PDB file of C-alpha atoms and ligand atoms in Angstrom:
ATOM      1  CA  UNK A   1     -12.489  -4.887  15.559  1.00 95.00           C
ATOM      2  CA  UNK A   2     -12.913  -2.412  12.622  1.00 97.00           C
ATOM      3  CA  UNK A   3      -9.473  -1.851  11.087  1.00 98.00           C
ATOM      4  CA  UNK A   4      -8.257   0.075   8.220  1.00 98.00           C
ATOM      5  CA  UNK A   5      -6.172  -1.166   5.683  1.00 98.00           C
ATOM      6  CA  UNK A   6      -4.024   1.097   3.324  1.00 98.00           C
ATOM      7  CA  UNK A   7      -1.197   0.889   1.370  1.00 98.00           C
ATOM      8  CA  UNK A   8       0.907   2.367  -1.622  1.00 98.00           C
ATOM      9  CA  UNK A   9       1.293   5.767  -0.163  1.00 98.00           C
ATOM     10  CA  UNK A  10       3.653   6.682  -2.448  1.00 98.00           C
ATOM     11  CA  UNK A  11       4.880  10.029  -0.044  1.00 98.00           C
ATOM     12  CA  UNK A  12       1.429  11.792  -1.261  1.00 98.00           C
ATOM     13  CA  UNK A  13       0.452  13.776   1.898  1.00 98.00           C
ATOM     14  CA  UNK A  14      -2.477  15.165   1.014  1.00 98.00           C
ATOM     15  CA  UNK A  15      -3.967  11.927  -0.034  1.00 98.00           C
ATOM     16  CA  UNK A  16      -3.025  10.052   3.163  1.00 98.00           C
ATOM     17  CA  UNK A  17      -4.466  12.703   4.954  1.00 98.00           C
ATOM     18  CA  UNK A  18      -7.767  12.734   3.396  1.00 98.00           C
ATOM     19  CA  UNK A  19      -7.816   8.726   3.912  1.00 98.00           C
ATOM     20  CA  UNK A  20      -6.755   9.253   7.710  1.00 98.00           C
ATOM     21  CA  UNK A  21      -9.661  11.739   8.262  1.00 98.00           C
ATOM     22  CA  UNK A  22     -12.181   9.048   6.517  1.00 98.00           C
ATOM     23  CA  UNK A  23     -11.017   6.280   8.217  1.00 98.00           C
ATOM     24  CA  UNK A  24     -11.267   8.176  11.856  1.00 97.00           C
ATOM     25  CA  UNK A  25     -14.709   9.176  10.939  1.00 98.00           C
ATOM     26  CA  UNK A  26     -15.676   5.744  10.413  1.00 97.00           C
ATOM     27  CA  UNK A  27     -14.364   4.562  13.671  1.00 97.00           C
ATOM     28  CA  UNK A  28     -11.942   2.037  12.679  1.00 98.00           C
ATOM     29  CA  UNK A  29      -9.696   1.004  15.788  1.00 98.00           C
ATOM     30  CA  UNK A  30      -6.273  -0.185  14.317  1.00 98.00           C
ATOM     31  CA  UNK A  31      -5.102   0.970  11.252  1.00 98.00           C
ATOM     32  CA  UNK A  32      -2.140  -1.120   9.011  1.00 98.00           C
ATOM     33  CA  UNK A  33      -0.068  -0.415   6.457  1.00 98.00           C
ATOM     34  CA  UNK A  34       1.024  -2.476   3.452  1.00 98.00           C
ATOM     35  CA  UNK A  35       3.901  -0.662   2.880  1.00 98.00           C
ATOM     36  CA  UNK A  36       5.327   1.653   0.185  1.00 98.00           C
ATOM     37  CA  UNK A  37       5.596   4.971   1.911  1.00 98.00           C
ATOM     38  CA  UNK A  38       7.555   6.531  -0.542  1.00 98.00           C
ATOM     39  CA  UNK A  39       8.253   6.768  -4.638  1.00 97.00           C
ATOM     40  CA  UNK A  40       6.341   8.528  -6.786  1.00 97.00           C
ATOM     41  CA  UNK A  41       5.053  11.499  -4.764  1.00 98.00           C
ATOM     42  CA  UNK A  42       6.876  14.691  -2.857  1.00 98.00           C
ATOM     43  CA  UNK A  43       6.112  14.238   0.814  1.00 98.00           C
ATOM     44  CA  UNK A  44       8.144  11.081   1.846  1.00 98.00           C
ATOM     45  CA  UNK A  45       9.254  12.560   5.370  1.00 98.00           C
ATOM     46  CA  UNK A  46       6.055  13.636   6.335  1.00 98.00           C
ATOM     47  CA  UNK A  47       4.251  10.366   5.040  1.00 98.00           C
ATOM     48  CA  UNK A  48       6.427   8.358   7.409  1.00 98.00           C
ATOM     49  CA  UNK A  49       5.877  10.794  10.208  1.00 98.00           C
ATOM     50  CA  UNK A  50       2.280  10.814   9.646  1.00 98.00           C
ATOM     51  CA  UNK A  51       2.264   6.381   9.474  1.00 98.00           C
ATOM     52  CA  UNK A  52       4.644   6.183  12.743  1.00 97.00           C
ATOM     53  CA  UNK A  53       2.041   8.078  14.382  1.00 97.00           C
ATOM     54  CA  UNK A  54      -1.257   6.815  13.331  1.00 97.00           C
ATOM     55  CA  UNK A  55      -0.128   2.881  12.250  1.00 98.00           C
ATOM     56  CA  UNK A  56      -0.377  -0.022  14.405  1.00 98.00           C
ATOM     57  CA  UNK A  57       1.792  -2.189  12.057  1.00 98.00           C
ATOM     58  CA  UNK A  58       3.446  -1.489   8.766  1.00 98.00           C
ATOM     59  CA  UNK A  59       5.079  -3.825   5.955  1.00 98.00           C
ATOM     60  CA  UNK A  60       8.060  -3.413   3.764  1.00 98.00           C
ATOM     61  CA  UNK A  61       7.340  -2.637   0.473  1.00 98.00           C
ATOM     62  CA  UNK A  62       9.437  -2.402  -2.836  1.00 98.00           C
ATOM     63  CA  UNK A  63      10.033   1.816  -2.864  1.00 98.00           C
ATOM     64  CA  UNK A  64      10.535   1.617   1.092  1.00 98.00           C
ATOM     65  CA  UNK A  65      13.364  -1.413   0.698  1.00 98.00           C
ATOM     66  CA  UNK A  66      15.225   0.605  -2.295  1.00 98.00           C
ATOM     67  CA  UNK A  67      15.830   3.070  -0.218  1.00 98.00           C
ATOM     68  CA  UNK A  68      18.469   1.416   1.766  1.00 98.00           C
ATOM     69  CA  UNK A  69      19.275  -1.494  -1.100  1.00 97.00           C
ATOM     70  CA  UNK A  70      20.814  -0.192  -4.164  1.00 95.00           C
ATOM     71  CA  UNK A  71      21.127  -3.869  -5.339  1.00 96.00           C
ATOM     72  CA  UNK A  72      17.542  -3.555  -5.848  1.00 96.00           C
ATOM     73  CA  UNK A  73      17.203  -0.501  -8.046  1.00 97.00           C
ATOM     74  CA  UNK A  74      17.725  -2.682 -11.771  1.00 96.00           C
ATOM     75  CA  UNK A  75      14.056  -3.310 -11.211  1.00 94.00           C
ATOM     76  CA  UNK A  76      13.128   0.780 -11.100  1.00 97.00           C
ATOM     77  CA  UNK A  77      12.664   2.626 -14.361  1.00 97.00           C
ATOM     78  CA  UNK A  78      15.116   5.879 -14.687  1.00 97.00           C
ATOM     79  CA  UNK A  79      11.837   7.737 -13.583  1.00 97.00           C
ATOM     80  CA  UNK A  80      11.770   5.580 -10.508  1.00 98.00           C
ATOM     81  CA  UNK A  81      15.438   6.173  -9.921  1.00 98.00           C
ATOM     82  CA  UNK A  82      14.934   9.533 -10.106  1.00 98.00           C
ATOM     83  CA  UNK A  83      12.556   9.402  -7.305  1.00 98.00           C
ATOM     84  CA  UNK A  84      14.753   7.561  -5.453  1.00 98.00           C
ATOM     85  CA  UNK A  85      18.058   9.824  -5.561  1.00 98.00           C
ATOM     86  CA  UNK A  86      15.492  12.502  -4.414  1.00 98.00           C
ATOM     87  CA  UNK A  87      14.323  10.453  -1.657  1.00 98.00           C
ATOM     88  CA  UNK A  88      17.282   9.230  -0.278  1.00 98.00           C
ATOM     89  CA  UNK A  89      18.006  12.866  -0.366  1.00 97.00           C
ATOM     90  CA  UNK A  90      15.668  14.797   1.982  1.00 96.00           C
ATOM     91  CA  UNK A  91      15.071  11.938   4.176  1.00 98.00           C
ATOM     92  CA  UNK A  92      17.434  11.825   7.321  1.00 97.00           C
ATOM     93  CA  UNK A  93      19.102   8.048   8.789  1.00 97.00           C
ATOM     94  CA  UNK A  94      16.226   7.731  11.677  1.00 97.00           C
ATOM     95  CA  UNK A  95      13.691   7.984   8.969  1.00 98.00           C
ATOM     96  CA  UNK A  96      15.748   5.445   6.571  1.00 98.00           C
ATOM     97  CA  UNK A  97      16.213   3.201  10.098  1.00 98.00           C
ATOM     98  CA  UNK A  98      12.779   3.002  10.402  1.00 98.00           C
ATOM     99  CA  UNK A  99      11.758   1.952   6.710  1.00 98.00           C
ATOM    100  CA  UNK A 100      14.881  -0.749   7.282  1.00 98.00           C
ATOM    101  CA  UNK A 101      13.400  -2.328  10.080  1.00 98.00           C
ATOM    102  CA  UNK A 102      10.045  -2.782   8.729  1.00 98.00           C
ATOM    103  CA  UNK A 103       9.270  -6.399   8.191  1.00 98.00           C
ATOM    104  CA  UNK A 104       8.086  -8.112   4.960  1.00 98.00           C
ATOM    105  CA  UNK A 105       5.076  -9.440   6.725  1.00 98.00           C
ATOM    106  CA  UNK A 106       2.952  -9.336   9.454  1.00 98.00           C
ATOM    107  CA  UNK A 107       0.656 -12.053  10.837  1.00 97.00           C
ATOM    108  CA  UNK A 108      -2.286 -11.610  13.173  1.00 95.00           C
ATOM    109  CA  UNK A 109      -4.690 -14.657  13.822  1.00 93.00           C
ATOM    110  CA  UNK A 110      -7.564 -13.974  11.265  1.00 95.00           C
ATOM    111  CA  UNK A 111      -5.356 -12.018   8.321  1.00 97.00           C
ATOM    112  CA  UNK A 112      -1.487 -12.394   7.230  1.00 98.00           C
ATOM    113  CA  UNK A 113      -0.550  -8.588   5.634  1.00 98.00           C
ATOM    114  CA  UNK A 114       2.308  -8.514   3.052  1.00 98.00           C
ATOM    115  CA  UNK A 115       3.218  -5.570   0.493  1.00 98.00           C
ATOM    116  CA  UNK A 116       3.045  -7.616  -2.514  1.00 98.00           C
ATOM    117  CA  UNK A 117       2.905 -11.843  -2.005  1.00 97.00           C
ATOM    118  CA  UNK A 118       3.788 -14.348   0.492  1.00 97.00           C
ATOM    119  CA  UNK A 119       5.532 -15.970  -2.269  1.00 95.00           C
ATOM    120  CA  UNK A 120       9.030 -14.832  -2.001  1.00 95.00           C
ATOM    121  CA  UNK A 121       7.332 -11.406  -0.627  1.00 96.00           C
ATOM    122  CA  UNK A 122      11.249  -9.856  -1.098  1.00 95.00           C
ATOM    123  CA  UNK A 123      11.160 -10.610  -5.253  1.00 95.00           C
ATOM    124  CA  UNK A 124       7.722  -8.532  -5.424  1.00 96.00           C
ATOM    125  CA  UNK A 125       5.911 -10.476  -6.910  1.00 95.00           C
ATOM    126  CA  UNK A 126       2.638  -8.425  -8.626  1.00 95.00           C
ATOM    127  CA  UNK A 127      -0.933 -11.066  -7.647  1.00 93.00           C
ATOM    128  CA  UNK A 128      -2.413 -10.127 -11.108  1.00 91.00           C
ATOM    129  CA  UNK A 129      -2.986 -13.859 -12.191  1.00 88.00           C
ATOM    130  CA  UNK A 130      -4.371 -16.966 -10.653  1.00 86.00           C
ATOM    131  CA  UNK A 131      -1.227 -18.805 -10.706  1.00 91.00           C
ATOM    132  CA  UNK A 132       0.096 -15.705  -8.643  1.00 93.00           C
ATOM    133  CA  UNK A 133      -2.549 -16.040  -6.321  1.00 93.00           C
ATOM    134  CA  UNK A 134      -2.077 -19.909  -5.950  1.00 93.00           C
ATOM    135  CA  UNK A 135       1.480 -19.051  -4.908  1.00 95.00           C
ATOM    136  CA  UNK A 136       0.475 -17.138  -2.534  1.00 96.00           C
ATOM    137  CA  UNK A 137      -2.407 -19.607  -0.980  1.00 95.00           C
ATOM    138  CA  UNK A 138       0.696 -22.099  -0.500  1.00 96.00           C
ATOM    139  CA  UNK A 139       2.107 -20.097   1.994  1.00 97.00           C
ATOM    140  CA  UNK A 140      -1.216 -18.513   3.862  1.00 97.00           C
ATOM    141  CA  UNK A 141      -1.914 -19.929   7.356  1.00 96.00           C
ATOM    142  CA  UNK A 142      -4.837 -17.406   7.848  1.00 97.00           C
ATOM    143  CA  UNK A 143      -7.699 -17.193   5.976  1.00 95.00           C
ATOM    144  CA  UNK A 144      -7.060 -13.674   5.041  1.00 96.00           C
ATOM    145  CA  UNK A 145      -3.714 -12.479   3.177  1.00 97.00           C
ATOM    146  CA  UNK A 146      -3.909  -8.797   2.918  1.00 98.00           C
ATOM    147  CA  UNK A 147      -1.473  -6.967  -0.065  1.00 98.00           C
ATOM    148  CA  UNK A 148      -0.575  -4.029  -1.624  1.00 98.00           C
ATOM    149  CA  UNK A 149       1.327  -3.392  -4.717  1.00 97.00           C
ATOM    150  CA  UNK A 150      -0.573  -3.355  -7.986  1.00 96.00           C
ATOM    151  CA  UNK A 151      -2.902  -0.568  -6.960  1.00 96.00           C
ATOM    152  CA  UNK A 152      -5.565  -1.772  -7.682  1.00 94.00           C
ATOM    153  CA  UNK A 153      -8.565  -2.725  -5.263  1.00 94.00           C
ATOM    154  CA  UNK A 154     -10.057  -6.272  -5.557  1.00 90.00           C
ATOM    155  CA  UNK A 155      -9.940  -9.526  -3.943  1.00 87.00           C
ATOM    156  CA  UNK A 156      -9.787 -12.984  -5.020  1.00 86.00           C
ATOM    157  CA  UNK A 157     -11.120 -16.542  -3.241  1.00 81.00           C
ATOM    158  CA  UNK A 158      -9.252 -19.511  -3.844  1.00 80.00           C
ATOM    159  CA  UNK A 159     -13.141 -21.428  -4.950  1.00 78.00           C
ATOM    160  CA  UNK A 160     -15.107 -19.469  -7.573  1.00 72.00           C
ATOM    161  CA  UNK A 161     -18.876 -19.118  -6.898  1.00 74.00           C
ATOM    162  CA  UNK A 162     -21.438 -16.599  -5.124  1.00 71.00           C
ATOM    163  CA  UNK A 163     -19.060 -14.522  -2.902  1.00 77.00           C
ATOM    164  CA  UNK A 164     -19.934 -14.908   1.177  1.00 82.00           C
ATOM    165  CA  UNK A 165     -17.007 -15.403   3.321  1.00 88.00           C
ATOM    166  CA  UNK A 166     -17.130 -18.819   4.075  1.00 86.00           C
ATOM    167  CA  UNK A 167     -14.883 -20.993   6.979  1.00 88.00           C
ATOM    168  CA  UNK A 168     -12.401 -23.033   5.315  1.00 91.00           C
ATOM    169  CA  UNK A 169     -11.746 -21.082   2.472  1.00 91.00           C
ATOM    170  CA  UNK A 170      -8.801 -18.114   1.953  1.00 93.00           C
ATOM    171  CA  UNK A 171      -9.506 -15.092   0.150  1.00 94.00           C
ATOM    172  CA  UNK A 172      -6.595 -12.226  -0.677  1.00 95.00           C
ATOM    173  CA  UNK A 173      -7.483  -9.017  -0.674  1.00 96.00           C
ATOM    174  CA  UNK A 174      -6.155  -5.819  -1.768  1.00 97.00           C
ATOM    175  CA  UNK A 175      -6.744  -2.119  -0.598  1.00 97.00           C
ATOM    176  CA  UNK A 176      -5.972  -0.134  -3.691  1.00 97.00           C
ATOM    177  CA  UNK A 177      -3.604   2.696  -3.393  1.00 97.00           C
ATOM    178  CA  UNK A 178      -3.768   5.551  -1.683  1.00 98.00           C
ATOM    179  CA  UNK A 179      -0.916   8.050  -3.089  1.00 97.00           C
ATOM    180  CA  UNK A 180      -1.546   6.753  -6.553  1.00 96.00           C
ATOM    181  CA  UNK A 181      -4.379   4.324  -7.504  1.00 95.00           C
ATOM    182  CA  UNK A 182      -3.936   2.736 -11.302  1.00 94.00           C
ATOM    183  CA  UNK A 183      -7.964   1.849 -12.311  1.00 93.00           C
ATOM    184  CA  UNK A 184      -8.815   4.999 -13.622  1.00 93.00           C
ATOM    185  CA  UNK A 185     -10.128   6.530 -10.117  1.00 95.00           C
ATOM    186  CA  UNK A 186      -8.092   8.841  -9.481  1.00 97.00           C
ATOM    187  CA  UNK A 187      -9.920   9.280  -5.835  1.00 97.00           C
ATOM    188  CA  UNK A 188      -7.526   7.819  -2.972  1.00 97.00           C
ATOM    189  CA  UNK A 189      -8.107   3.918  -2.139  1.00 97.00           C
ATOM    190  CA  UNK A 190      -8.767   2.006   1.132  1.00 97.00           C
ATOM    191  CA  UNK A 191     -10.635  -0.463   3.193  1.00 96.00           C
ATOM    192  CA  UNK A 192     -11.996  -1.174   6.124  1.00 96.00           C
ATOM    193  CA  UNK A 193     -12.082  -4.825   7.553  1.00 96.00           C
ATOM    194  CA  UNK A 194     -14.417  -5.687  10.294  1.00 95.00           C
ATOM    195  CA  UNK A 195     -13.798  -8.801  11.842  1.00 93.00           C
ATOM    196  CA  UNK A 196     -16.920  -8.617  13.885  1.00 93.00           C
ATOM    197  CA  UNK A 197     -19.165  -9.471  11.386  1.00 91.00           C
ATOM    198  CA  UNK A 198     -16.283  -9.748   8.323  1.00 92.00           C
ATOM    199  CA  UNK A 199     -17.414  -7.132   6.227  1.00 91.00           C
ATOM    200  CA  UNK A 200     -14.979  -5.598   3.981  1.00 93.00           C
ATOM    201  CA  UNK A 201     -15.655  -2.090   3.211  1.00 94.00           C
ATOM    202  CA  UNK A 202     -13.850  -0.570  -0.314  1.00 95.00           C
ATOM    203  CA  UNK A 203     -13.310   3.053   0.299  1.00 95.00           C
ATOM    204  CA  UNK A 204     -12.919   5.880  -1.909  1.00 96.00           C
ATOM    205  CA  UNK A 205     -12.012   9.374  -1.301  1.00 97.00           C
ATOM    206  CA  UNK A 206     -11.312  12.691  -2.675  1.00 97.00           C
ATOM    207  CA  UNK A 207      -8.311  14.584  -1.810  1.00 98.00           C
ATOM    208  CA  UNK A 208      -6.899  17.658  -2.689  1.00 98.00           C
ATOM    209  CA  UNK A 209      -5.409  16.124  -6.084  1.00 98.00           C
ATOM    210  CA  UNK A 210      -3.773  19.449  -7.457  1.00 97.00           C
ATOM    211  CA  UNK A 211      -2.007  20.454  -4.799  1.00 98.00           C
ATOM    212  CA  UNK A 212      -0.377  16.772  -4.458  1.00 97.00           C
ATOM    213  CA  UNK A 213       0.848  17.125  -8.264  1.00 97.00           C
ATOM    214  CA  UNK A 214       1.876  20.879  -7.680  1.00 98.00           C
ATOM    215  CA  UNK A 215       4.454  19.729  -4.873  1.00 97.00           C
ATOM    216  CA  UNK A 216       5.721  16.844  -7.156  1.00 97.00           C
ATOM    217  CA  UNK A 217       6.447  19.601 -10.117  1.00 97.00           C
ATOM    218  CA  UNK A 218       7.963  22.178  -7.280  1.00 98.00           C
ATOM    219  CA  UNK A 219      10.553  19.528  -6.242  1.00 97.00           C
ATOM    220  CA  UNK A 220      11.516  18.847  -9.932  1.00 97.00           C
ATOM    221  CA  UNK A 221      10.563  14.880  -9.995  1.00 97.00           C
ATOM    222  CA  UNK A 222       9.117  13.790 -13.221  1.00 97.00           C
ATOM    223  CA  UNK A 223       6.215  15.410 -14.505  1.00 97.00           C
ATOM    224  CA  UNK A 224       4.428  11.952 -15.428  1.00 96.00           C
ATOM    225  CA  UNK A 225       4.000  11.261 -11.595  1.00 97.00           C
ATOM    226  CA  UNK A 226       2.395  14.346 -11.229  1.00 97.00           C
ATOM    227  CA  UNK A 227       0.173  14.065 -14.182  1.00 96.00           C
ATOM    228  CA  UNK A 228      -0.980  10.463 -13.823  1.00 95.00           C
ATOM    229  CA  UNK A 229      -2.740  11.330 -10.123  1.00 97.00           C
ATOM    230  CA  UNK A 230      -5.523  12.988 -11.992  1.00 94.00           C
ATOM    231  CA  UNK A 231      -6.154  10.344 -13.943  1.00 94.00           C
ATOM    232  CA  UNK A 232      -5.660   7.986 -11.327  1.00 93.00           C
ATOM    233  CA  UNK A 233      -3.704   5.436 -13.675  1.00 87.00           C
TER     234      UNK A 233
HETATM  235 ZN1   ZN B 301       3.375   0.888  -4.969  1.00 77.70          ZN
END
């Protein structure tokens, strides 16, 4: 099974759409989401239109749940916030209904998925750090944990050494972002997961960058979110 793994939308259609188009082309069969939808970017309605279509299972993450929990919104900057109010704005209850029913996490029998850790996974918790990652370990039953969250692309093995997926051990993994990656590719993130042979595949692609930014200025959000997609930080 070849599936596609994305997360950290961040409501930035045209990125999701170039990732979409990549991810047909190379055949994958399921596609999941880690969650964050929304924040950041212009297009939340059409990002979750796009995801109920096209996603097999999706995750909760920290923009999606502040949507319908204010208690949670101390942890946004006034940028954030800003996002937010506009948000909450345009989209409509069935489309708020659907990000509150998403669940924190999802488990399959090879890989556990999870917007930022197993570790209390509704604190959002950011698996930057071994000690992180060895929080996360203590509550993985599969051998794979797939997250979100940081935006950034990587995975880490819970035994350091010559990397070949090997039985026994657990490995995390992370898909970078696609709405607004943070390691200085400013090119939309994603992976591809075969179990077949358990290859992971890092994707990058390019999307139509400008015209993301130019609908972030148009609805008046903060002109840093717009800015940072070209630099992809
Ligand atoms: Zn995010």
């Amino acid at each position: 099974m070849r599936i596609g793994i994305i997360s950290d939308i961040h409501a930035n259609l045209e990125a999701l759409e170039a990732v979409l188009r990549e991810l047909r082309r190379r055949n994958i069969e399921r596609l999941i989401c880690l969650g964050d939808l929304v924040g950041y970017g212009a297009s939340p309605r059409e990002v979750i239109a796009r995801l109920r279509q096209e996603a097999d299972a999706c995750v909760l993450g920290n923009h999606d749940a502040a949507i319908f929990d204010e208690q949670i919104w101390p942890l946004f900057s006034p940028n954030q916030q800003a996002v937010l109010r506009y948000t909450r704005r345009i989209l409509g209850p069935e489309e708020v209904d659907y990000l509150r029913k998403l669940p924190l996490v999802v488990r399959g029998q090879v890989a556990t998925y999870v917007h930022a850790s197993l570790h209390e996974p509704g604190r959002w918790p950011y698996v930057t750090s071994l000690e992180e990652a060895q929080r996360l370990f203590a509550h993985l039953e599969t051998p794979l944990c797939f997250v979100g969250h940081t935006h950034i692309a990587g995975f880490v093995c819970e035994q350091i050494g010559v990397f070949r997926f090997r039985p026994g051990l657990r490995y995390v993994i992370n898909p970078g972002s696609v709405g607004q990656p943070r390691d200085g590719d400013p090119r939309a993130s994603a992976l591809i997961f075969d179990s077949r042979n358990w290859a992971l595949e890092f994707l990058r692609v390019e999307y139509d960058i400008r015209s993301a930014a130019a609908r972030i200025l148009k609805a008046g959000l903060p002109r840093e979110y717009a800015e940072r997609l070209e630099k992809g930080y």
